[in-house]
Amino acid sequence: MRALPIAVTVLAAALALTSCDGGGSGSAGTSGKSGDTAGSAKKAAVAACVIGDTGIQVGPANAATAAGDTGNIPVTLTNKGAQCTLKGFPGLSVEGGGTSAAVAADKSAAPEQLTLAKGDTASFTITYVRGAEGDAKSLAVKTLKIALPGADTAQSFPWSYGPVTGKGSASSPNASTTPFQHAGD
């Protein structure tokens, strides 16, 4: 007979715990869930970042010094416009000697949606393998082009890190980029 009151007490305690607020910051008179839904809708309404409203700094790099070495080039974007979002990978291409080649996304990293207020920064890293000078399978890169997700426009930057080896040919560079991530504090 005593087991029934204990079971009812345990059930009541479990129900009380599941009805607690999840810690979200909803507005007065709403639960955390309603506030979270409103916050998600607000995030969805924020426009995508545009390259004309960002300041971009390429490097300083951990450049590959010899053929076969791997180099890393950090790129930092600073939002100079209204609040905006970034999700996914930057659109990158490298150009040299009349050849343009896309830089692949590093699919081992999962992109997150970032919301950037004015003055906020985000970054990504380009990893590449340096090619041999004059090698037909290396692209003598002179220019890096950067575009933001979903945009048709790109900004060009000088490439001073040497040729990039190809994966079989110069038109398929052995280079990749990480997704956007928050930078700074």
mmCIF file of N, CA, C and O in Angstrom, residues 1-37:
data_model
loop_
_atom_site.group_PDB
_atom_site.id
_atom_site.type_symbol
_atom_site.label_atom_id
_atom_site.label_comp_id
_atom_site.label_asym_id
_atom_site.label_seq_id
_atom_site.Cartn_x
_atom_site.Cartn_y
_atom_site.Cartn_z
ATOM 1 N N MET A 1 0.803 -1.187 0.000
ATOM 2 C CA MET A 1 0.000 0.000 0.000
ATOM 3 C C MET A 1 0.851 1.257 0.000
ATOM 4 O O MET A 1 0.449 2.246 -0.546
ATOM 5 N N ARG A 2 2.000 1.186 0.640
ATOM 6 C CA ARG A 2 2.848 2.350 0.769
ATOM 7 C C ARG A 2 3.500 2.699 -0.569
ATOM 8 O O ARG A 2 3.887 3.841 -0.804
ATOM 9 N N ALA A 3 3.643 1.797 -1.496
ATOM 10 C CA ALA A 3 4.304 2.037 -2.780
ATOM 11 C C ALA A 3 3.528 3.014 -3.640
ATOM 12 O O ALA A 3 4.113 3.796 -4.389
ATOM 13 N N LEU A 4 2.208 3.025 -3.567
ATOM 14 C CA LEU A 4 1.394 3.925 -4.384
ATOM 15 C C LEU A 4 1.656 5.396 -4.052
ATOM 16 O O LEU A 4 1.900 6.187 -4.964
ATOM 17 N N PRO A 5 1.661 5.820 -2.771
ATOM 18 C CA PRO A 5 1.942 7.237 -2.487
ATOM 19 C C PRO A 5 3.360 7.646 -2.919
ATOM 20 O O PRO A 5 3.575 8.758 -3.382
ATOM 21 N N ILE A 6 4.327 6.755 -2.800
ATOM 22 C CA ILE A 6 5.695 7.089 -3.229
ATOM 23 C C ILE A 6 5.735 7.267 -4.742
ATOM 24 O O ILE A 6 6.327 8.214 -5.255
ATOM 25 N N ALA A 7 5.081 6.397 -5.481
ATOM 26 C CA ALA A 7 5.049 6.505 -6.939
ATOM 27 C C ALA A 7 4.381 7.798 -7.371
ATOM 28 O O ALA A 7 4.826 8.477 -8.306
ATOM 29 N N VAL A 8 3.293 8.179 -6.697
ATOM 30 C CA VAL A 8 2.593 9.430 -7.025
ATOM 31 C C VAL A 8 3.498 10.615 -6.730
ATOM 32 O O VAL A 8 3.570 11.568 -7.511
ATOM 33 N N THR A 9 4.230 10.585 -5.626
ATOM 34 C CA THR A 9 5.140 11.670 -5.265
ATOM 35 C C THR A 9 6.257 11.803 -6.296
ATOM 36 O O THR A 9 6.599 12.901 -6.730
ATOM 37 N N VAL A 10 6.843 10.694 -6.740
ATOM 38 C CA VAL A 10 7.907 10.710 -7.742
ATOM 39 C C VAL A 10 7.379 11.257 -9.060
ATOM 40 O O VAL A 10 8.004 12.080 -9.717
ATOM 41 N N LEU A 11 6.182 10.818 -9.465
ATOM 42 C CA LEU A 11 5.570 11.293 -10.694
ATOM 43 C C LEU A 11 5.313 12.799 -10.631
ATOM 44 O O LEU A 11 5.592 13.538 -11.566
ATOM 45 N N ALA A 12 4.809 13.269 -9.503
ATOM 46 C CA ALA A 12 4.530 14.702 -9.334
ATOM 47 C C ALA A 12 5.829 15.505 -9.400
ATOM 48 O O ALA A 12 5.887 16.576 -10.012
ATOM 49 N N ALA A 13 6.890 15.007 -8.813
ATOM 50 C CA ALA A 13 8.181 15.701 -8.840
ATOM 51 C C ALA A 13 8.727 15.758 -10.265
ATOM 52 O O ALA A 13 9.237 16.782 -10.708
ATOM 53 N N ALA A 14 8.599 14.663 -10.994
ATOM 54 C CA ALA A 14 9.069 14.637 -12.383
ATOM 55 C C ALA A 14 8.306 15.633 -13.244
ATOM 56 O O ALA A 14 8.877 16.340 -14.063
ATOM 57 N N LEU A 15 6.991 15.682 -13.072
ATOM 58 C CA LEU A 15 6.180 16.639 -13.833
ATOM 59 C C LEU A 15 6.540 18.073 -13.476
ATOM 60 O O LEU A 15 6.586 18.949 -14.335
ATOM 61 N N ALA A 16 6.799 18.331 -12.197
ATOM 62 C CA ALA A 16 7.172 19.681 -11.770
ATOM 63 C C ALA A 16 8.498 20.097 -12.408
ATOM 64 O O ALA A 16 8.657 21.230 -12.840
ATOM 65 N N LEU A 17 9.451 19.179 -12.493
ATOM 66 C CA LEU A 17 10.745 19.502 -13.083
ATOM 67 C C LEU A 17 10.638 19.766 -14.581
ATOM 68 O O LEU A 17 11.304 20.642 -15.119
ATOM 69 N N THR A 18 9.801 19.028 -15.280
ATOM 70 C CA THR A 18 9.698 19.223 -16.728
ATOM 71 C C THR A 18 8.949 20.490 -17.084
ATOM 72 O O THR A 18 9.048 20.982 -18.195
ATOM 73 N N SER A 19 8.225 21.062 -16.134
ATOM 74 C CA SER A 19 7.511 22.296 -16.436
ATOM 75 C C SER A 19 8.322 23.531 -16.094
ATOM 76 O O SER A 19 7.863 24.638 -16.288
ATOM 77 N N CYS A 20 9.532 23.353 -15.587
ATOM 78 C CA CYS A 20 10.384 24.500 -15.264
ATOM 79 C C CYS A 20 10.797 25.219 -16.532
ATOM 80 O O CYS A 20 10.945 24.631 -17.579
ATOM 81 N N ASP A 21 11.041 26.516 -16.393
ATOM 82 C CA ASP A 21 11.491 27.342 -17.515
ATOM 83 C C ASP A 21 12.869 26.885 -17.942
ATOM 84 O O ASP A 21 13.726 26.597 -17.120
ATOM 85 N N GLY A 22 13.107 26.833 -19.232
ATOM 86 C CA GLY A 22 14.382 26.385 -19.781
ATOM 87 C C GLY A 22 15.484 27.410 -19.651
ATOM 88 O O GLY A 22 16.563 27.228 -20.164
ATOM 89 N N GLY A 23 15.235 28.536 -18.983
ATOM 90 C CA GLY A 23 16.281 29.530 -18.818
ATOM 91 C C GLY A 23 16.315 30.541 -19.940
ATOM 92 O O GLY A 23 17.137 31.428 -19.958
ATOM 93 N N GLY A 24 15.434 30.425 -20.905
ATOM 94 C CA GLY A 24 15.402 31.390 -22.007
ATOM 95 C C GLY A 24 14.941 32.734 -21.504
ATOM 96 O O GLY A 24 14.336 32.863 -20.450
ATOM 97 N N SER A 25 15.207 33.780 -22.239
ATOM 98 C CA SER A 25 14.828 35.119 -21.815
ATOM 99 C C SER A 25 13.675 35.608 -22.669
ATOM 100 O O SER A 25 13.848 36.404 -23.569
ATOM 101 N N GLY A 26 12.496 35.075 -22.395
ATOM 102 C CA GLY A 26 11.308 35.533 -23.106
ATOM 103 C C GLY A 26 10.856 36.854 -22.524
ATOM 104 O O GLY A 26 11.253 37.259 -21.445
ATOM 105 N N SER A 27 9.984 37.561 -23.221
ATOM 106 C CA SER A 27 9.477 38.815 -22.705
ATOM 107 C C SER A 27 8.442 38.530 -21.627
ATOM 108 O O SER A 27 7.962 37.418 -21.483
ATOM 109 N N ALA A 28 8.074 39.545 -20.870
ATOM 110 C CA ALA A 28 7.133 39.383 -19.767
ATOM 111 C C ALA A 28 5.848 38.743 -20.272
ATOM 112 O O ALA A 28 5.324 39.105 -21.313
ATOM 113 N N GLY A 29 5.364 37.774 -19.494
ATOM 114 C CA GLY A 29 4.111 37.127 -19.843
ATOM 115 C C GLY A 29 4.284 35.978 -20.821
ATOM 116 O O GLY A 29 3.312 35.364 -21.201
ATOM 117 N N THR A 30 5.525 35.663 -21.236
ATOM 118 C CA THR A 30 5.743 34.537 -22.132
ATOM 119 C C THR A 30 6.692 33.577 -21.480
ATOM 120 O O THR A 30 7.515 33.953 -20.661
ATOM 121 N N SER A 31 6.609 32.326 -21.857
ATOM 122 C CA SER A 31 7.540 31.327 -21.337
ATOM 123 C C SER A 31 8.836 31.425 -22.117
ATOM 124 O O SER A 31 8.906 32.073 -23.148
ATOM 125 N N GLY A 32 9.866 30.747 -21.672
ATOM 126 C CA GLY A 32 11.145 30.721 -22.382
ATOM 127 C C GLY A 32 10.969 30.207 -23.796
ATOM 128 O O GLY A 32 11.609 30.659 -24.713
ATOM 129 N N LYS A 33 10.076 29.209 -23.990
ATOM 130 C CA LYS A 33 9.871 28.670 -25.331
ATOM 131 C C LYS A 33 9.336 29.722 -26.275
ATOM 132 O O LYS A 33 9.764 29.840 -27.394
ATOM 133 N N SER A 34 8.368 30.528 -25.844
ATOM 134 C CA SER A 34 7.815 31.564 -26.711
ATOM 135 C C SER A 34 8.880 32.585 -27.041
ATOM 136 O O SER A 34 8.990 33.041 -28.164
ATOM 137 N N GLY A 35 9.688 32.962 -26.056
ATOM 138 C CA GLY A 35 10.771 33.914 -26.292
ATOM 139 C C GLY A 35 11.780 33.353 -27.268
ATOM 140 O O GLY A 35 12.282 34.052 -28.129
ATOM 141 N N ASP A 36 12.094 32.048 -27.144
ATOM 142 C CA ASP A 36 13.053 31.424 -28.056
ATOM 143 C C ASP A 36 12.508 31.417 -29.476
ATOM 144 O O ASP A 36 13.223 31.660 -30.426
ATOM 145 N N THR A 37 11.224 31.136 -29.639
ATOM 146 C CA THR A 37 10.615 31.121 -30.966
ATOM 147 C C THR A 37 10.657 32.520 -31.568
ATOM 148 O O THR A 37 11.001 32.701 -32.727
#
